[in-house]
mmCIF file of C-alpha atoms in Angstrom:
data_model
loop_
_atom_site.group_PDB
_atom_site.id
_atom_site.type_symbol
_atom_site.label_atom_id
_atom_site.label_comp_id
_atom_site.label_asym_id
_atom_site.label_seq_id
_atom_site.Cartn_x
_atom_site.Cartn_y
_atom_site.Cartn_z
ATOM 1 C CA UNK N 1 0.556 1.738 4.357
ATOM 2 C CA UNK N 2 0.450 -1.659 2.657
ATOM 3 C CA UNK N 3 -2.555 -3.240 0.959
ATOM 4 C CA UNK N 4 -2.355 -6.934 0.094
ATOM 5 C CA UNK N 5 -5.040 -7.827 -2.455
ATOM 6 C CA UNK N 6 -6.133 -11.463 -2.623
ATOM 7 C CA UNK N 7 -8.761 -12.878 -4.966
ATOM 8 C CA UNK N 8 -10.226 -16.046 -3.479
ATOM 9 C CA UNK N 9 -12.403 -18.822 -4.829
ATOM 10 C CA UNK N 10 -12.729 -22.151 -3.014
ATOM 11 C CA UNK N 11 -9.325 -21.730 -1.415
ATOM 12 C CA UNK N 12 -9.918 -23.612 1.834
ATOM 13 C CA UNK N 13 -6.906 -25.909 1.392
ATOM 14 C CA UNK N 14 -4.208 -23.279 1.573
ATOM 15 C CA UNK N 15 -5.646 -19.862 2.442
ATOM 16 C CA UNK N 16 -4.820 -20.017 6.166
ATOM 17 C CA UNK N 17 -1.147 -20.792 5.513
ATOM 18 C CA UNK N 18 -0.949 -17.915 3.061
ATOM 19 C CA UNK N 19 -2.570 -15.394 5.402
ATOM 20 C CA UNK N 20 -0.354 -16.506 8.275
ATOM 21 C CA UNK N 21 2.743 -15.924 6.144
ATOM 22 C CA UNK N 22 1.600 -12.357 5.345
ATOM 23 C CA UNK N 23 0.243 -10.989 8.640
ATOM 24 C CA UNK N 24 3.579 -10.904 10.561
ATOM 25 C CA UNK N 25 4.971 -8.571 7.888
ATOM 26 C CA UNK N 26 2.185 -5.995 8.245
ATOM 27 C CA UNK N 27 1.832 -3.084 10.640
ATOM 28 C CA UNK N 28 -1.370 -2.344 12.531
ATOM 29 C CA UNK N 29 -2.561 0.144 9.879
ATOM 30 C CA UNK N 30 -1.969 -2.179 6.925
ATOM 31 C CA UNK N 31 -4.678 -4.293 5.350
ATOM 32 C CA UNK N 32 -5.412 -7.526 3.540
ATOM 33 C CA UNK N 33 -8.219 -7.028 1.036
ATOM 34 C CA UNK N 34 -9.940 -10.290 0.177
ATOM 35 C CA UNK N 35 -12.358 -10.365 -2.746
ATOM 36 C CA UNK N 36 -14.217 -13.659 -2.761
ATOM 37 C CA UNK N 37 -15.869 -14.852 -5.958
ATOM 38 C CA UNK N 38 -18.673 -16.903 -4.456
ATOM 39 C CA UNK N 39 -16.760 -19.677 -2.694
ATOM 40 C CA UNK N 40 -18.936 -22.594 -1.664
ATOM 41 C CA UNK N 41 -16.322 -24.264 0.525
ATOM 42 C CA UNK N 42 -14.943 -23.124 3.913
ATOM 43 C CA UNK N 43 -12.782 -20.275 2.595
ATOM 44 C CA UNK N 44 -14.798 -17.489 4.249
ATOM 45 C CA UNK N 45 -15.205 -19.409 7.501
ATOM 46 C CA UNK N 46 -11.443 -19.920 7.705
ATOM 47 C CA UNK N 47 -10.750 -16.250 7.039
ATOM 48 C CA UNK N 48 -13.256 -15.192 9.699
ATOM 49 C CA UNK N 49 -11.735 -17.592 12.211
ATOM 50 C CA UNK N 50 -8.367 -15.843 11.968
ATOM 51 C CA UNK N 51 -10.105 -12.893 13.667
ATOM 52 C CA UNK N 52 -7.774 -10.098 12.606
ATOM 53 C CA UNK N 53 -9.221 -6.630 11.937
ATOM 54 C CA UNK N 54 -6.681 -6.067 9.150
ATOM 55 C CA UNK N 55 -8.447 -8.697 7.020
ATOM 56 C CA UNK N 56 -11.277 -7.038 5.069
ATOM 57 C CA UNK N 57 -13.554 -9.347 3.080
ATOM 58 C CA UNK N 58 -15.687 -8.315 0.112
ATOM 59 C CA UNK N 59 -18.102 -10.861 -1.337
ATOM 60 C CA UNK N 60 -19.052 -10.782 -5.001
ATOM 61 C CA UNK N 61 -22.750 -11.389 -5.570
ATOM 62 C CA UNK N 62 -21.949 -13.058 -8.877
ATOM 63 C CA UNK N 63 -18.884 -14.904 -10.162
ATOM 64 C CA UNK N 64 -16.653 -12.251 -11.731
ATOM 65 C CA UNK N 65 -13.757 -14.429 -12.866
ATOM 66 C CA UNK N 66 -10.081 -13.781 -12.099
ATOM 67 C CA UNK N 67 -9.865 -10.313 -13.679
ATOM 68 C CA UNK N 68 -13.050 -9.016 -12.092
ATOM 69 C CA UNK N 69 -12.185 -10.512 -8.723
ATOM 70 C CA UNK N 70 -8.773 -8.838 -8.566
ATOM 71 C CA UNK N 71 -10.252 -5.603 -9.917
ATOM 72 C CA UNK N 72 -12.741 -5.624 -7.034
ATOM 73 C CA UNK N 73 -9.975 -6.177 -4.479
ATOM 74 C CA UNK N 74 -7.859 -3.385 -5.925
ATOM 75 C CA UNK N 75 -10.789 -0.966 -5.996
ATOM 76 C CA UNK N 76 -11.135 -1.380 -2.209
ATOM 77 C CA UNK N 77 -7.432 -0.908 -1.416
ATOM 78 C CA UNK N 78 -6.102 2.137 0.432
ATOM 79 C CA UNK N 79 -2.377 1.463 0.698
ATOM 80 C CA UNK N 80 0.571 3.428 -0.633
ATOM 81 C CA UNK N 81 2.097 0.099 -1.662
ATOM 82 C CA UNK N 82 -0.092 -2.608 -3.147
ATOM 83 C CA UNK N 83 0.745 -6.303 -3.319
ATOM 84 C CA UNK N 84 -1.106 -8.951 -5.297
ATOM 85 C CA UNK N 85 -1.312 -12.373 -3.677
ATOM 86 C CA UNK N 86 -2.826 -15.704 -4.614
ATOM 87 C CA UNK N 87 -4.710 -17.855 -2.140
ATOM 88 C CA UNK N 88 -2.307 -20.772 -2.192
ATOM 89 C CA UNK N 89 1.279 -19.495 -2.030
ATOM 90 C CA UNK N 90 3.564 -18.695 0.917
ATOM 91 C CA UNK N 91 5.407 -15.393 1.408
ATOM 92 C CA UNK N 92 9.042 -15.314 2.425
ATOM 93 C CA UNK N 93 9.511 -13.536 5.790
ATOM 94 C CA UNK N 94 11.220 -10.487 4.248
ATOM 95 C CA UNK N 95 9.045 -10.126 1.146
ATOM 96 C CA UNK N 96 7.185 -6.941 2.123
ATOM 97 C CA UNK N 97 10.333 -5.028 3.085
ATOM 98 C CA UNK N 98 12.318 -6.214 0.080
ATOM 99 C CA UNK N 99 9.578 -5.214 -2.364
ATOM 100 C CA UNK N 100 9.002 -1.796 -0.777
ATOM 101 C CA UNK N 101 12.738 -1.095 -0.935
ATOM 102 C CA UNK N 102 12.705 -1.968 -4.655
ATOM 103 C CA UNK N 103 9.677 0.279 -5.228
ATOM 104 C CA UNK N 104 11.680 3.333 -4.220
ATOM 105 C CA UNK N 105 13.052 3.254 -7.773
ATOM 106 C CA UNK N 106 10.116 1.788 -9.692
ATOM 107 C CA UNK N 107 6.367 2.028 -10.109
ATOM 108 C CA UNK N 108 5.947 -1.745 -10.318
ATOM 109 C CA UNK N 109 8.254 -4.614 -9.452
ATOM 110 C CA UNK N 110 8.092 -8.312 -10.238
ATOM 111 C CA UNK N 111 10.142 -10.751 -8.177
ATOM 112 C CA UNK N 112 11.180 -14.342 -8.738
ATOM 113 C CA UNK N 113 9.677 -17.362 -6.957
ATOM 114 C CA UNK N 114 10.569 -20.896 -5.903
ATOM 115 C CA UNK N 115 8.296 -23.401 -7.647
ATOM 116 C CA UNK N 116 6.955 -26.135 -5.367
ATOM 117 C CA UNK N 117 4.343 -28.865 -5.383
ATOM 118 C CA UNK N 118 1.227 -28.794 -3.198
ATOM 119 C CA UNK N 119 3.262 -29.895 -0.164
ATOM 120 C CA UNK N 120 5.786 -27.046 -0.660
ATOM 121 C CA UNK N 121 8.501 -29.428 -1.826
ATOM 122 C CA UNK N 122 10.760 -27.442 -4.118
ATOM 123 C CA UNK N 123 11.164 -28.460 -7.745
ATOM 124 C CA UNK N 124 14.607 -26.771 -7.758
ATOM 125 C CA UNK N 125 13.287 -24.418 -10.423
ATOM 126 C CA UNK N 126 12.688 -20.707 -10.220
ATOM 127 C CA UNK N 127 9.794 -18.998 -11.969
ATOM 128 C CA UNK N 128 12.090 -16.519 -13.723
ATOM 129 C CA UNK N 129 14.208 -19.261 -15.264
ATOM 130 C CA UNK N 130 11.146 -21.169 -16.416
ATOM 131 C CA UNK N 131 9.528 -18.107 -17.993
ATOM 132 C CA UNK N 132 12.802 -16.881 -19.535
ATOM 133 C CA UNK N 133 12.243 -13.427 -18.109
ATOM 134 C CA UNK N 134 12.706 -10.495 -20.477
ATOM 135 C CA UNK N 135 11.964 -6.827 -19.922
ATOM 136 C CA UNK N 136 10.171 -4.454 -22.265
ATOM 137 C CA UNK N 137 6.762 -4.198 -23.884
ATOM 138 C CA UNK N 138 7.145 -6.421 -26.957
ATOM 139 C CA UNK N 139 8.511 -9.569 -25.233
ATOM 140 C CA UNK N 140 5.817 -9.382 -22.555
ATOM 141 C CA UNK N 141 3.078 -8.656 -25.059
ATOM 142 C CA UNK N 142 4.023 -11.704 -27.119
ATOM 143 C CA UNK N 143 4.431 -13.923 -24.051
ATOM 144 C CA UNK N 144 3.209 -12.866 -20.646
ATOM 145 C CA UNK N 145 5.983 -12.954 -18.056
ATOM 146 C CA UNK N 146 4.075 -11.020 -15.427
ATOM 147 C CA UNK N 147 2.884 -13.238 -12.579
ATOM 148 C CA UNK N 148 0.429 -11.464 -10.309
ATOM 149 C CA UNK N 149 1.451 -13.097 -7.039
ATOM 150 C CA UNK N 150 4.995 -11.819 -7.630
ATOM 151 C CA UNK N 151 3.964 -8.217 -8.290
ATOM 152 C CA UNK N 152 3.827 -5.098 -6.122
ATOM 153 C CA UNK N 153 3.292 -1.492 -7.139
ATOM 154 C CA UNK N 154 2.695 2.054 -5.982
ATOM 155 C CA UNK N 155 -0.873 3.269 -5.443
ATOM 156 C CA UNK N 156 -0.544 5.746 -8.332
ATOM 157 C CA UNK N 157 -0.655 2.785 -10.712
ATOM 158 C CA UNK N 158 -4.345 2.308 -9.877
ATOM 159 C CA UNK N 159 -5.140 5.471 -11.829
ATOM 160 C CA UNK N 160 -4.384 3.773 -15.129
ATOM 161 C CA UNK N 161 -4.974 0.052 -14.537
ATOM 162 C CA UNK N 162 -8.531 0.195 -13.182
ATOM 163 C CA UNK N 163 -10.931 -1.083 -14.132
ATOM 164 C CA UNK N 164 -9.244 -4.240 -15.360
ATOM 165 C CA UNK N 165 -11.050 -5.301 -18.555
ATOM 166 C CA UNK N 166 -13.546 -8.095 -18.095
ATOM 167 C CA UNK N 167 -11.958 -10.409 -20.634
ATOM 168 C CA UNK N 168 -11.194 -14.095 -20.922
ATOM 169 C CA UNK N 169 -8.567 -13.270 -23.565
ATOM 170 C CA UNK N 170 -5.863 -12.142 -21.108
ATOM 171 C CA UNK N 171 -5.240 -12.092 -17.388
ATOM 172 C CA UNK N 172 -5.046 -9.206 -14.908
ATOM 173 C CA UNK N 173 -1.302 -9.521 -14.373
ATOM 174 C CA UNK N 174 -0.407 -9.013 -18.041
ATOM 175 C CA UNK N 175 -2.787 -6.050 -18.242
ATOM 176 C CA UNK N 176 -1.263 -4.403 -15.158
ATOM 177 C CA UNK N 177 2.310 -5.105 -16.236
ATOM 178 C CA UNK N 178 1.931 -3.794 -19.779
ATOM 179 C CA UNK N 179 0.063 -0.698 -18.624
ATOM 180 C CA UNK N 180 2.918 0.040 -16.228
ATOM 181 C CA UNK N 181 5.519 -0.405 -18.962
ATOM 182 C CA UNK N 182 3.623 2.110 -21.098
ATOM 183 C CA UNK N 183 3.081 4.661 -18.341
ATOM 184 C CA UNK N 184 5.655 4.020 -15.635
ATOM 185 C CA UNK N 185 8.842 2.220 -14.649
ATOM 186 C CA UNK N 186 8.897 -1.573 -14.281
ATOM 187 C CA UNK N 187 11.679 -3.630 -12.728
ATOM 188 C CA UNK N 188 12.144 -7.407 -12.559
ATOM 189 C CA UNK N 189 14.202 -8.280 -9.478
ATOM 190 C CA UNK N 190 15.907 -11.657 -8.858
ATOM 191 C CA UNK N 191 14.685 -11.932 -5.259
ATOM 192 C CA UNK N 192 12.702 -15.150 -4.668
ATOM 193 C CA UNK N 193 9.812 -13.772 -2.638
ATOM 194 C CA UNK N 194 7.384 -16.688 -2.417
ATOM 195 C CA UNK N 195 6.949 -20.405 -2.537
ATOM 196 C CA UNK N 196 4.895 -20.679 -5.734
ATOM 197 C CA UNK N 197 2.665 -23.648 -5.142
ATOM 198 C CA UNK N 198 1.546 -25.745 -8.113
ATOM 199 C CA UNK N 199 -1.331 -28.167 -7.679
ATOM 200 C CA UNK N 200 -4.352 -29.561 -9.470
ATOM 201 C CA UNK N 201 -6.653 -26.725 -8.352
ATOM 202 C CA UNK N 202 -4.473 -23.924 -9.699
ATOM 203 C CA UNK N 203 -6.492 -21.579 -11.931
ATOM 204 C CA UNK N 204 -3.830 -19.698 -13.872
ATOM 205 C CA UNK N 205 -1.783 -20.822 -16.866
ATOM 206 C CA UNK N 206 1.371 -19.708 -15.037
ATOM 207 C CA UNK N 207 0.502 -22.151 -12.283
ATOM 208 C CA UNK N 208 -0.219 -25.127 -14.463
ATOM 209 C CA UNK N 209 2.171 -24.646 -17.331
ATOM 210 C CA UNK N 210 -0.711 -24.877 -19.787
ATOM 211 C CA UNK N 211 -0.936 -22.594 -22.791
ATOM 212 C CA UNK N 212 -3.645 -21.279 -25.045
ATOM 213 C CA UNK N 213 -4.252 -22.746 -28.519
ATOM 214 C CA UNK N 214 -2.654 -20.694 -31.320
ATOM 215 C CA UNK N 215 -5.918 -19.201 -32.577
ATOM 216 C CA UNK N 216 -6.877 -18.103 -29.066
ATOM 217 C CA UNK N 217 -3.438 -16.602 -28.549
ATOM 218 C CA UNK N 218 -3.899 -14.540 -31.702
ATOM 219 C CA UNK N 219 -7.361 -13.309 -30.788
ATOM 220 C CA UNK N 220 -6.272 -12.558 -27.218
ATOM 221 C CA UNK N 221 -3.367 -10.421 -28.443
ATOM 222 C CA UNK N 222 -5.650 -8.488 -30.801
ATOM 223 C CA UNK N 223 -8.103 -7.852 -27.971
ATOM 224 C CA UNK N 224 -5.305 -6.813 -25.621
ATOM 225 C CA UNK N 225 -3.642 -4.373 -28.026
ATOM 226 C CA UNK N 226 -6.909 -2.613 -28.803
ATOM 227 C CA UNK N 227 -7.725 -2.212 -25.126
ATOM 228 C CA UNK N 228 -4.228 -1.067 -24.151
ATOM 229 C CA UNK N 229 -4.118 1.685 -26.748
ATOM 230 C CA UNK N 230 -7.776 2.686 -26.858
ATOM 231 C CA UNK N 231 -7.843 6.498 -26.376
ATOM 232 C CA UNK N 232 -10.539 6.188 -23.720
ATOM 233 C CA UNK N 233 -8.918 3.312 -21.853
ATOM 234 C CA UNK N 234 -8.281 4.210 -18.184
ATOM 235 C CA UNK N 235 -7.667 7.871 -18.981
#
């Protein structure tokens, strides 16, 4: 069984295209878990109009932010294989199968992506080349190379990644990736599994190319290291 976890917030522009790229790859028992963080646009109306019982929507009463929103989606998932997805990208037609095949020899995989603009025009750049992908804990602790929309993992991973810390110092994808390096087997695969759409409404630093100021980077790393190695963390 597959669970696709999507955290939405005012995603009316692109959410239908994304869902329509995912549904053909799912079986009747699979699910798309949508956690919505209080959208005030037509996101929920669009999702409801698709009228597919595999789409399960959970509304947050308050705005939880990116980490809390994904944590809520993951907490409601039931699949043996779990995919993270953003509200504005497009899956390649063979993404689900390719990722599940790779997960036969890993606990978590991260695939490459084709970077595009809002109209899905390719920039002729891949995400891996832009991020200078490196494996291992230290390189990914210093600079996050985990991109949530390119990640999939086995359900057992939930035992040690949830709950995702409610922190503005680091994002959910780095937390999940580093936890999996510490406790499981992580593989970066060169397969380009999505069109990674960049546009003015993108929320993540990976999407915009923006970075944190030096002092915030330092404080975020201190916060992250304490949480990762806290004896009571997710045990």
